[in-house]
Short mmCIF file of C-alpha atoms and ligand atoms in Angstrom, two decimals:
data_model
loop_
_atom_site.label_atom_id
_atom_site.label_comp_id
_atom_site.label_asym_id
_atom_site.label_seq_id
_atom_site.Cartn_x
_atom_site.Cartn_y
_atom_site.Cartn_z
CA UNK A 132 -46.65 20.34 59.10
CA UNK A 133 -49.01 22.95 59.04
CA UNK A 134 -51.19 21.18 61.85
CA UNK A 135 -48.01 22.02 64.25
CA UNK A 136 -48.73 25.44 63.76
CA UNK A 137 -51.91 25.98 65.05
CA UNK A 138 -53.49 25.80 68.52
CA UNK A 139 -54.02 23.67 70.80
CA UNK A 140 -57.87 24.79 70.61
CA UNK A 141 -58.45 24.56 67.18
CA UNK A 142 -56.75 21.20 66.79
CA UNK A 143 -59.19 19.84 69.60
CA UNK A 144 -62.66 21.75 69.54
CA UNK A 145 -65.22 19.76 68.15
CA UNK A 146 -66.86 20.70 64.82
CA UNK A 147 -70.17 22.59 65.49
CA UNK A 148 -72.94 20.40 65.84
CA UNK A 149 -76.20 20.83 63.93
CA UNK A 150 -78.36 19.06 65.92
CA UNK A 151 -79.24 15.60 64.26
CA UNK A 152 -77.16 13.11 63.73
CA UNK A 153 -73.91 12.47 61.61
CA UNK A 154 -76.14 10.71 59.01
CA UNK A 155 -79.74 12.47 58.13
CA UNK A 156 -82.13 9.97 57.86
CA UNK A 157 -83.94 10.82 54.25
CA UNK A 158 -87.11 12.57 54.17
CA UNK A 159 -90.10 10.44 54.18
CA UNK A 160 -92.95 10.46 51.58
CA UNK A 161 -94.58 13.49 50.94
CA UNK A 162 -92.14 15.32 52.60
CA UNK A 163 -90.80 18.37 50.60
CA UNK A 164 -89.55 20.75 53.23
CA UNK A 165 -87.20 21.26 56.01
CA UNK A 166 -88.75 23.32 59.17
CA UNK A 167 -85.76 24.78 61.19
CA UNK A 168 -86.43 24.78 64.70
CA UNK A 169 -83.34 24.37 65.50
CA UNK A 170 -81.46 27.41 65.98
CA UNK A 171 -83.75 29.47 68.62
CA UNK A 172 -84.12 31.85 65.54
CA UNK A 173 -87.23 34.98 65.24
CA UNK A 174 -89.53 32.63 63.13
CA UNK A 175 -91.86 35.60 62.15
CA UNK A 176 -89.37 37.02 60.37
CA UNK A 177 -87.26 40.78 60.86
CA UNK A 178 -89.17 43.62 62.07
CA UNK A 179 -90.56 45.47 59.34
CA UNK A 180 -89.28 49.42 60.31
CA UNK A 181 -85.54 47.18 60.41
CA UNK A 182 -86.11 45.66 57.20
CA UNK A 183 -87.09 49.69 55.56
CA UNK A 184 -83.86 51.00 57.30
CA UNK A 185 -81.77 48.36 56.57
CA UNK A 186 -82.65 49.28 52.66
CA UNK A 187 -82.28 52.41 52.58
CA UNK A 188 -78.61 51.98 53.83
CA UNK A 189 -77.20 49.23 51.76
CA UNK A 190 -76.77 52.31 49.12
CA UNK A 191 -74.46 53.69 51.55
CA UNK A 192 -72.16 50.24 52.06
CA UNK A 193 -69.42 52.52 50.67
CA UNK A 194 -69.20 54.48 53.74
CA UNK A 195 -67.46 53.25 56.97
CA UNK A 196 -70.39 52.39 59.94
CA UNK A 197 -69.86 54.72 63.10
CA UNK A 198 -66.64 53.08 64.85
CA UNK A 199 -68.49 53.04 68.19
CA UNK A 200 -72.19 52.99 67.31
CA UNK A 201 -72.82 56.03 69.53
CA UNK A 202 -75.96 56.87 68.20
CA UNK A 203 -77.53 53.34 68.95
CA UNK A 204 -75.67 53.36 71.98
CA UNK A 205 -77.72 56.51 73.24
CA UNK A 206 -80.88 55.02 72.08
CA UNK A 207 -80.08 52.20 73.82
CA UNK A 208 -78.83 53.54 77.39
CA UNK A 209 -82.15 55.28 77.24
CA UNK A 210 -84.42 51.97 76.85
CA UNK A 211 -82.20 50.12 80.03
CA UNK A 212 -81.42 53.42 81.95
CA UNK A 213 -77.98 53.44 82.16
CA UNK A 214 -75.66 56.44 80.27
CA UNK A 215 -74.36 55.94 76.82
CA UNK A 216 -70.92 55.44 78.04
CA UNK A 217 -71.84 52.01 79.84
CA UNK A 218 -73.16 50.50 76.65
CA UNK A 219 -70.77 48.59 74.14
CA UNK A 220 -72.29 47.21 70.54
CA UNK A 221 -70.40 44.45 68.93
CA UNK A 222 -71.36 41.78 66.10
CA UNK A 223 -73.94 39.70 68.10
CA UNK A 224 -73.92 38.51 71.66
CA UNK A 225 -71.12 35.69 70.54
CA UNK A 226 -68.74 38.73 69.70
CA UNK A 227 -69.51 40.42 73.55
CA UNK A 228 -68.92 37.04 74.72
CA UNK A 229 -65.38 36.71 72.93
CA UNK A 230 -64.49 40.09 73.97
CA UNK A 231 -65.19 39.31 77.89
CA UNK A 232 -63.47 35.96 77.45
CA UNK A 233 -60.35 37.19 75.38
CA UNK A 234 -59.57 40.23 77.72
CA UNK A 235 -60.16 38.40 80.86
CA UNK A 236 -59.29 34.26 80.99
CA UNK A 237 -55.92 33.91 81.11
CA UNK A 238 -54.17 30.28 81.14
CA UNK A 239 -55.10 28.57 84.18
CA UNK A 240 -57.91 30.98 85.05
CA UNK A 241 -61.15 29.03 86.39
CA UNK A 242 -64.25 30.01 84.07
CA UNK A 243 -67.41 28.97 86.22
CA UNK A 244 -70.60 27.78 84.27
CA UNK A 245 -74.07 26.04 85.15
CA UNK A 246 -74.46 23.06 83.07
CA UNK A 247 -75.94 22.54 80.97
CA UNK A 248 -75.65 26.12 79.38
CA UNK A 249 -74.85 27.63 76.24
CA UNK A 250 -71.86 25.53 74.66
CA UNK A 251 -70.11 28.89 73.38
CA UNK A 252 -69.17 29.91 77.00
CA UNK A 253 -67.16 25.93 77.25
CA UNK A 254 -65.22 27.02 73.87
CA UNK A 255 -64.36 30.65 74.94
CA UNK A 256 -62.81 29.24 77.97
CA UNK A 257 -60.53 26.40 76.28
CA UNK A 258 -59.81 28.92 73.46
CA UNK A 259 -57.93 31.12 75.78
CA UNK A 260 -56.27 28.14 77.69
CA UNK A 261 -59.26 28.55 81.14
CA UNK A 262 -60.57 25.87 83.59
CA UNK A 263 -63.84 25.09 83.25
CA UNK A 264 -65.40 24.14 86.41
CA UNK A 265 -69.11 22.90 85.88
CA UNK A 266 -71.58 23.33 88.57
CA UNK A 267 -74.73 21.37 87.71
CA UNK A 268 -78.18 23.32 87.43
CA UNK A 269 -81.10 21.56 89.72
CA UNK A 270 -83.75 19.12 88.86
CA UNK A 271 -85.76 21.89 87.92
CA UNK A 272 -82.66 23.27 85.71
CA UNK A 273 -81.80 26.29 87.87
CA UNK A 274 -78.59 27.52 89.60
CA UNK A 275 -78.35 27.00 93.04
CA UNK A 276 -75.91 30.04 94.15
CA UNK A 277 -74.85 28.51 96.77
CA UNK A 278 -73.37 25.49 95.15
CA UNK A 279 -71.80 28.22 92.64
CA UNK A 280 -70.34 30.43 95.45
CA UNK A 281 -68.64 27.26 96.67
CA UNK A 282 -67.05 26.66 93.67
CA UNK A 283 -65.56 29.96 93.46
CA UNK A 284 -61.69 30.20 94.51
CA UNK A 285 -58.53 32.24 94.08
CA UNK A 286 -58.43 30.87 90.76
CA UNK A 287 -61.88 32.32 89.34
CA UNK A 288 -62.25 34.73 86.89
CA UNK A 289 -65.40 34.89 85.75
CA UNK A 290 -68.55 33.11 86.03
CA UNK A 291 -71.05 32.74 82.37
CA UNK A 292 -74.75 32.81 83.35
CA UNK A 293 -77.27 32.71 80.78
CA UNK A 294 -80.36 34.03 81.86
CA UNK A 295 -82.79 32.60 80.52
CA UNK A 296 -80.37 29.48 80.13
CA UNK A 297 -80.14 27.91 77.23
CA UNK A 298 -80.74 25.02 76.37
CA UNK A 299 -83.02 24.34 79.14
CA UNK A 300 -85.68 27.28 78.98
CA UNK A 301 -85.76 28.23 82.24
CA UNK A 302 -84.88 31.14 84.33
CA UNK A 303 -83.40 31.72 88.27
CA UNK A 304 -84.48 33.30 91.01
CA UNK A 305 -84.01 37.51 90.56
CA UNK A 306 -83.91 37.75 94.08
CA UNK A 307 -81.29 35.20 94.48
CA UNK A 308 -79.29 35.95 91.67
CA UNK A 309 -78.60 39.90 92.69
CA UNK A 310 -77.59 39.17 96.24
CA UNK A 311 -75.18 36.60 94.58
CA UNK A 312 -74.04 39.78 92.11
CA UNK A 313 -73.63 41.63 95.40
CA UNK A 314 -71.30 39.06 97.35
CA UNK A 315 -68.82 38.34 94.86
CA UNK A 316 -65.24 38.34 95.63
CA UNK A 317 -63.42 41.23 93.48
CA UNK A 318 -61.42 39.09 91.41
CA UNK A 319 -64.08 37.55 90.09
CA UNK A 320 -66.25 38.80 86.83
CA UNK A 321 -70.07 37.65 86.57
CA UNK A 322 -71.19 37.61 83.13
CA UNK A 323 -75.38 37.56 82.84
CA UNK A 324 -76.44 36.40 79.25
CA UNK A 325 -79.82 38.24 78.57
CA UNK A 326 -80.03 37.24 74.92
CA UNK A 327 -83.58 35.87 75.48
CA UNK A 328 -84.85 38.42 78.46
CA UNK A 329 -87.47 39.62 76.06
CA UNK A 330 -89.47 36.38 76.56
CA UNK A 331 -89.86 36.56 80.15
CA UNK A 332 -93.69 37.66 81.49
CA UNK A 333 -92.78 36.61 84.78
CA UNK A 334 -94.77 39.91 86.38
CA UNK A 335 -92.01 41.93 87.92
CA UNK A 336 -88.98 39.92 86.68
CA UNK A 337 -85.71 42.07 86.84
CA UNK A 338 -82.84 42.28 84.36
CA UNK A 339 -79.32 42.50 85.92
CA UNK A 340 -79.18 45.62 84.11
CA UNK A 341 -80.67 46.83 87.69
CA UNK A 342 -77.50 45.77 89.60
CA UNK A 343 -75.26 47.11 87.38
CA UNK A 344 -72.98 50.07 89.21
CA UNK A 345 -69.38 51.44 89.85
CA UNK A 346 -67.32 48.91 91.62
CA UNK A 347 -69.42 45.78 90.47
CA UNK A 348 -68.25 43.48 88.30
CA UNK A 349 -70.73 42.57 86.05
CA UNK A 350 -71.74 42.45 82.51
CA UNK A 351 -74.99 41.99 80.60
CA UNK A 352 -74.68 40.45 77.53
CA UNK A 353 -77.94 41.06 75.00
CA UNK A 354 -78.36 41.04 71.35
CA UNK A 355 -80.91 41.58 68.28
CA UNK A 356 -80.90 38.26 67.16
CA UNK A 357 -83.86 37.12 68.95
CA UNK A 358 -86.75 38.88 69.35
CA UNK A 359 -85.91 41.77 66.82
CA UNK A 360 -85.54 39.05 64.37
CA UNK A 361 -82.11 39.98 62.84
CA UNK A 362 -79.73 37.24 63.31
CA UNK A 363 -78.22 37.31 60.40
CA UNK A 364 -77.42 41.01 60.70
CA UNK A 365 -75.18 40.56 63.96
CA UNK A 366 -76.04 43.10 66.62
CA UNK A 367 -75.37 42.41 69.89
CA UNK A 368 -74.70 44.55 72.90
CA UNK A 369 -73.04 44.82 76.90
CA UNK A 370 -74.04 46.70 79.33
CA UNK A 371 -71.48 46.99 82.72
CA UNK A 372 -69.96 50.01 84.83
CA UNK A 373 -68.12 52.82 83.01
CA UNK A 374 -64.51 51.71 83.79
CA UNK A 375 -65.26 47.55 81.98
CA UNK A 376 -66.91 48.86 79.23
CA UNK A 377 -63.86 51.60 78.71
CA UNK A 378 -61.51 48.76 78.68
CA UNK A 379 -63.87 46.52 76.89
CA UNK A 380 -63.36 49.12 74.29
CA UNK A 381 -60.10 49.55 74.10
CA UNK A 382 -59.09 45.82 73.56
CA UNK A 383 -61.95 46.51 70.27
CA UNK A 384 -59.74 47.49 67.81
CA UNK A 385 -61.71 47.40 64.97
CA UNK A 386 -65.73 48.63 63.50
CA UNK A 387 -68.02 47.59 66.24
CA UNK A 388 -70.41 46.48 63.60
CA UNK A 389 -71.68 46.48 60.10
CA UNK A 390 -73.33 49.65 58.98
CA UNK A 391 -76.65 48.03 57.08
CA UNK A 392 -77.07 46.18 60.91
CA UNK A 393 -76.42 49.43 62.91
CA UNK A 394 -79.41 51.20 61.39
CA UNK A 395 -81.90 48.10 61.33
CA UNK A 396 -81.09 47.86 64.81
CA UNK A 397 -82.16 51.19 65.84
CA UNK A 398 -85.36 50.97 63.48
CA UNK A 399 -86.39 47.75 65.53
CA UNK A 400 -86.03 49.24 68.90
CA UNK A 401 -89.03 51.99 67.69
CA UNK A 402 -90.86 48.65 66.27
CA UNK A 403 -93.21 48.29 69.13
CA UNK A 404 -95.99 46.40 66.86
CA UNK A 405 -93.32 43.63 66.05
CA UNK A 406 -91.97 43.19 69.29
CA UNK A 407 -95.93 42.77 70.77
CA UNK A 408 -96.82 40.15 67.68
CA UNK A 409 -93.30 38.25 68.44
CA UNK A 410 -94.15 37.83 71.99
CA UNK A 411 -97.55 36.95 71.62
CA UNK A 412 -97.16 34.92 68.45
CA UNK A 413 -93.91 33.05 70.44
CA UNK A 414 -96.76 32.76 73.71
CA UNK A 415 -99.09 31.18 71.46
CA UNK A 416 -96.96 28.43 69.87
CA UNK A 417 -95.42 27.63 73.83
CA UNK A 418 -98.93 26.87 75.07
CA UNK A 419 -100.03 25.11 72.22
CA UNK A 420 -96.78 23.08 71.99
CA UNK A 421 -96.61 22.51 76.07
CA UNK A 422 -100.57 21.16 75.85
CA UNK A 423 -99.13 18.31 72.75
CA UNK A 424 -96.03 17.25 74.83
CA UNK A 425 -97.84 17.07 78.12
CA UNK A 426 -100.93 14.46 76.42
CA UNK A 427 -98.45 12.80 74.97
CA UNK A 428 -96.42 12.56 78.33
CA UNK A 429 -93.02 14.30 77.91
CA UNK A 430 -91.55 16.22 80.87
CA UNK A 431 -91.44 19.68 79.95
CA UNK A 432 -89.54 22.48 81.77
CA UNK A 433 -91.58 25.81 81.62
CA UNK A 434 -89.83 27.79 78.50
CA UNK A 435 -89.01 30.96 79.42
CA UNK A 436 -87.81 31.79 75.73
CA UNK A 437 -88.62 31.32 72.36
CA UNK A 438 -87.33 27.45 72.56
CA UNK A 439 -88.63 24.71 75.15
CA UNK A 440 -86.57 21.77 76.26
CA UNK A 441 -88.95 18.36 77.30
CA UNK A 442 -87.61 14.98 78.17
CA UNK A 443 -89.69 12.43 74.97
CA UNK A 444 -89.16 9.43 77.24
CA UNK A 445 -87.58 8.28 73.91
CA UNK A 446 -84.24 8.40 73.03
CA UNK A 447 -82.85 12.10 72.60
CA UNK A 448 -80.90 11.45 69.72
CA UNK A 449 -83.34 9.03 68.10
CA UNK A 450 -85.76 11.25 68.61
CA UNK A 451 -84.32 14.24 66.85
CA UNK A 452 -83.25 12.22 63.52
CA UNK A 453 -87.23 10.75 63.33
CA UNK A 454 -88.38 14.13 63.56
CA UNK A 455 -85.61 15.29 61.02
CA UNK A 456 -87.96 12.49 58.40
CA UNK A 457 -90.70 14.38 58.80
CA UNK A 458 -88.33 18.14 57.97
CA UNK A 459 -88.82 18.78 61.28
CA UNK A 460 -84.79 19.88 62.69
CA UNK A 461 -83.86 20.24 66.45
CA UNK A 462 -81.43 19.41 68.63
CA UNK A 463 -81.19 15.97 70.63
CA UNK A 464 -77.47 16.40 71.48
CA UNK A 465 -77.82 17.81 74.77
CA UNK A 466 -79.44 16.04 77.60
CA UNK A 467 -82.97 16.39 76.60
CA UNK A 468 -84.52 17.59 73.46
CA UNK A 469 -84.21 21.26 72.51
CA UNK A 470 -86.68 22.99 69.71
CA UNK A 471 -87.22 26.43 68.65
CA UNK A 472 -90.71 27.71 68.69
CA UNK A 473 -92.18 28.45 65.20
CA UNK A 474 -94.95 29.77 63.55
CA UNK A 475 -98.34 28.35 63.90
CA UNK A 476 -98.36 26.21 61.02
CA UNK A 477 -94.73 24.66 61.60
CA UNK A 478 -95.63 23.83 65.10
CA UNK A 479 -98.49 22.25 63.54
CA UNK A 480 -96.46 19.87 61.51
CA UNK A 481 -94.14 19.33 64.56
CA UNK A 482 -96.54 18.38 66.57
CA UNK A 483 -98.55 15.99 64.24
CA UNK A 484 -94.40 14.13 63.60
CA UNK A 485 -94.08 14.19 67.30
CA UNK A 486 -97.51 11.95 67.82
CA UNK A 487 -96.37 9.68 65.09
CA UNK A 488 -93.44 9.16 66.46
CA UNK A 489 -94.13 8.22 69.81
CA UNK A 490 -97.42 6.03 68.34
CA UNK A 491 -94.56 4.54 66.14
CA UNK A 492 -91.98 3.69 68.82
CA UNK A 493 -93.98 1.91 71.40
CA UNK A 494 -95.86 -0.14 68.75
CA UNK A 495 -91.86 -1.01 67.95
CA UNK A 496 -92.14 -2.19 71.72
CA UNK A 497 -88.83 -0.29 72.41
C1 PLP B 71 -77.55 32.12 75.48
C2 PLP B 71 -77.09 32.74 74.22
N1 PLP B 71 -76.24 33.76 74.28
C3 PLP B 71 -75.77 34.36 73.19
C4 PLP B 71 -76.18 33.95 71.94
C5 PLP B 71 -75.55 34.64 70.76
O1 PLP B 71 -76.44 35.16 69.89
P1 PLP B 71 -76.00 36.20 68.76
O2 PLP B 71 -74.54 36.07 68.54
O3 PLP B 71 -76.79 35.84 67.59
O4 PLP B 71 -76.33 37.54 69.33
C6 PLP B 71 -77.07 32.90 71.81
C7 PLP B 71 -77.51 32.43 70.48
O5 PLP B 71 -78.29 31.58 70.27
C8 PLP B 71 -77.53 32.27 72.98
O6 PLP B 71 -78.37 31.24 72.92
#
């Protein structure tokens, strides 16, 4: 049978889960329109100066992209200052991420994460036949490095940190995190997922790009899928030490990217105005959506992103479908409840479903 042919992995990995439940609960009255706030997606849309390049290319979709994406490369070693030789574009962060886990987790190899995190990094590992070995965030959803230096042993390979994490919004300690980079054993390979960096106004707040250097083994994961607004175009990018990146490359056999995505990705990085409206439109929508959770008493962790996780004090699950009657989609599989911020009017209509809800379910006396 054909199901004896296939992997262990894809026999067992569950199917990807959209957030509400098996059954959608059907729209109630009036309701006309689904609001996706589920997906941590740019809700403002794709920066313009992407949108012009992107155009202007798709008359040239008969040519082959550049095989290496050297020219957004340059432009990007420049923004992080690093060289052009210790940057690597691929299809999205989730194709970096494969790339790290296919050329380094080898059956048997111990793949540390902090959970919760971002699911992908649990698949990678049982797709190339790793260990996972979960080391719980804190209360206040942060790593504690210690715990995570304990958990290392001759067996780790390499350690997925998503910083910010997702789903939980927050971020660690900089500090604390680069002395961790800088004890590492040498068999082991610290991955730091930036894919949401651009949200963070901590004053002062360092990327990992910082510690990056000869003889360290770390990679920096970041892609344009956030606040460039071009997920659906699939650029993503790492950033590590000369020799990784050269081997990186060598295990990519094939385009890096797609052609129409290479230029709209160089476009956005010159798109200051969108950048400043995304971060201050994305600002605008946290506070306002923090100030409706907090009077109507959820536990929210201080979003460090474009998404906030809160605790409803209601069912997580439950939660998520009643807010799916009003259009409103986010997640409520993880431990609390996960939403993307949107644009003014669709947090709006969030947050007048979210004050039903609640009114709703403790007249029910639940
Ligand atoms: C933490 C994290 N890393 C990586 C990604 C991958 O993003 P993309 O493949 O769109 O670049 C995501 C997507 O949501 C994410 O949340």
């Amino acid at each position: 049978m054909f199901k004896d042919l296939v992997s262990k992995f894809v026999k067992e990995v569950p199917p990807y889960n959209f957030g509400v439940g098996d059954t959608f609960k059907p729209f109630r009255e009036g309701v006309t329109e689904e609001i996706i706030m589920h997906k941590n997606e740019n809700p403002f849309g794709t920066s313009p100066k992407a949108v012009a390049a992107m155009a202007e290319q798709i008359a040239h979709s008969n040519r082959y992209p550049d095989i290496r994406a050297v020219s957004l490369c340059e432009k990007l070693a420049k923004l992080h200052g690093v060289k052009t030789e210790q940057v690597m574009v691929t299809q999205g962060g989730t194709s970096a991420l494969g790339f790290i886990a296919e050329m380094l987790i080898r059956e048997g190899d111990e793949v540390i994460v902090t959970t919760p995190t971002y699911p992908n990094y649990l698949n990678l590992t049982k797709k190339n036949n790793g260990v996972l070995v979960s080391v719980p965030l804190d209360d206040n959803y942060e790593p504690v490095f210690e715990e995570v230096a304990d958990a290392i042993t001759e067996k780790t390979k390499v350690i997925f940190l998503a910083n910010p994490n997702n789903p939980t919004a927050t971020i660690c300690d900089d500090g604390a995190l680069a002395d961790f980079i800088h004890k590492l054993p040498e068999h082991v390979v610290l991955v730091v997922d930036e894919a949401y960096f651009d949200f963070i106004e901590r004053p002062g707040y360092r990327s990992m790009i910082s510690e990056v250097a000869d003889g360290v083994n770390l990679i920096i994961v970041r892609t344009f899928s956030k606040i460039y607004g071009m997920a659906g175009s699939r650029i993503g990018y790492m950033i590590s030490n000369k020799e990784i990146i050269d081997y990186l490359q060598t295990d990519a056999t094939g385009f890096c990217c797609n052609r129409v995505g290479l230029y709209g990705a160089e476009a956005a990085l010159e798109d200051k105005e969108f950048i400043e409206m995304t971060i201050r439109k994305n600002k605008e929508g946290r506070d306002y959506l923090t100030g409706v959770m907090k009077e109507l008493g959820f536990r929210v962790w201080e979003s460090h992103t474009n998404f906030m996780f809160f605790d409803p004090h209601i069912p997580t699950k439950y939660f998520a479908d009643e807010l799916y009657t009003f259009g409103v989609r986010i997640r409520g599989d993880f431990c609390q409840c996960r939403l993307s911020i949107g644009t003014m009017e669709q947090n709006r209509v969030a947050a007048e479903a979210m004050r039903q809800i609640v009114r709703e379910y403790r007249e029910s006396g639940k």
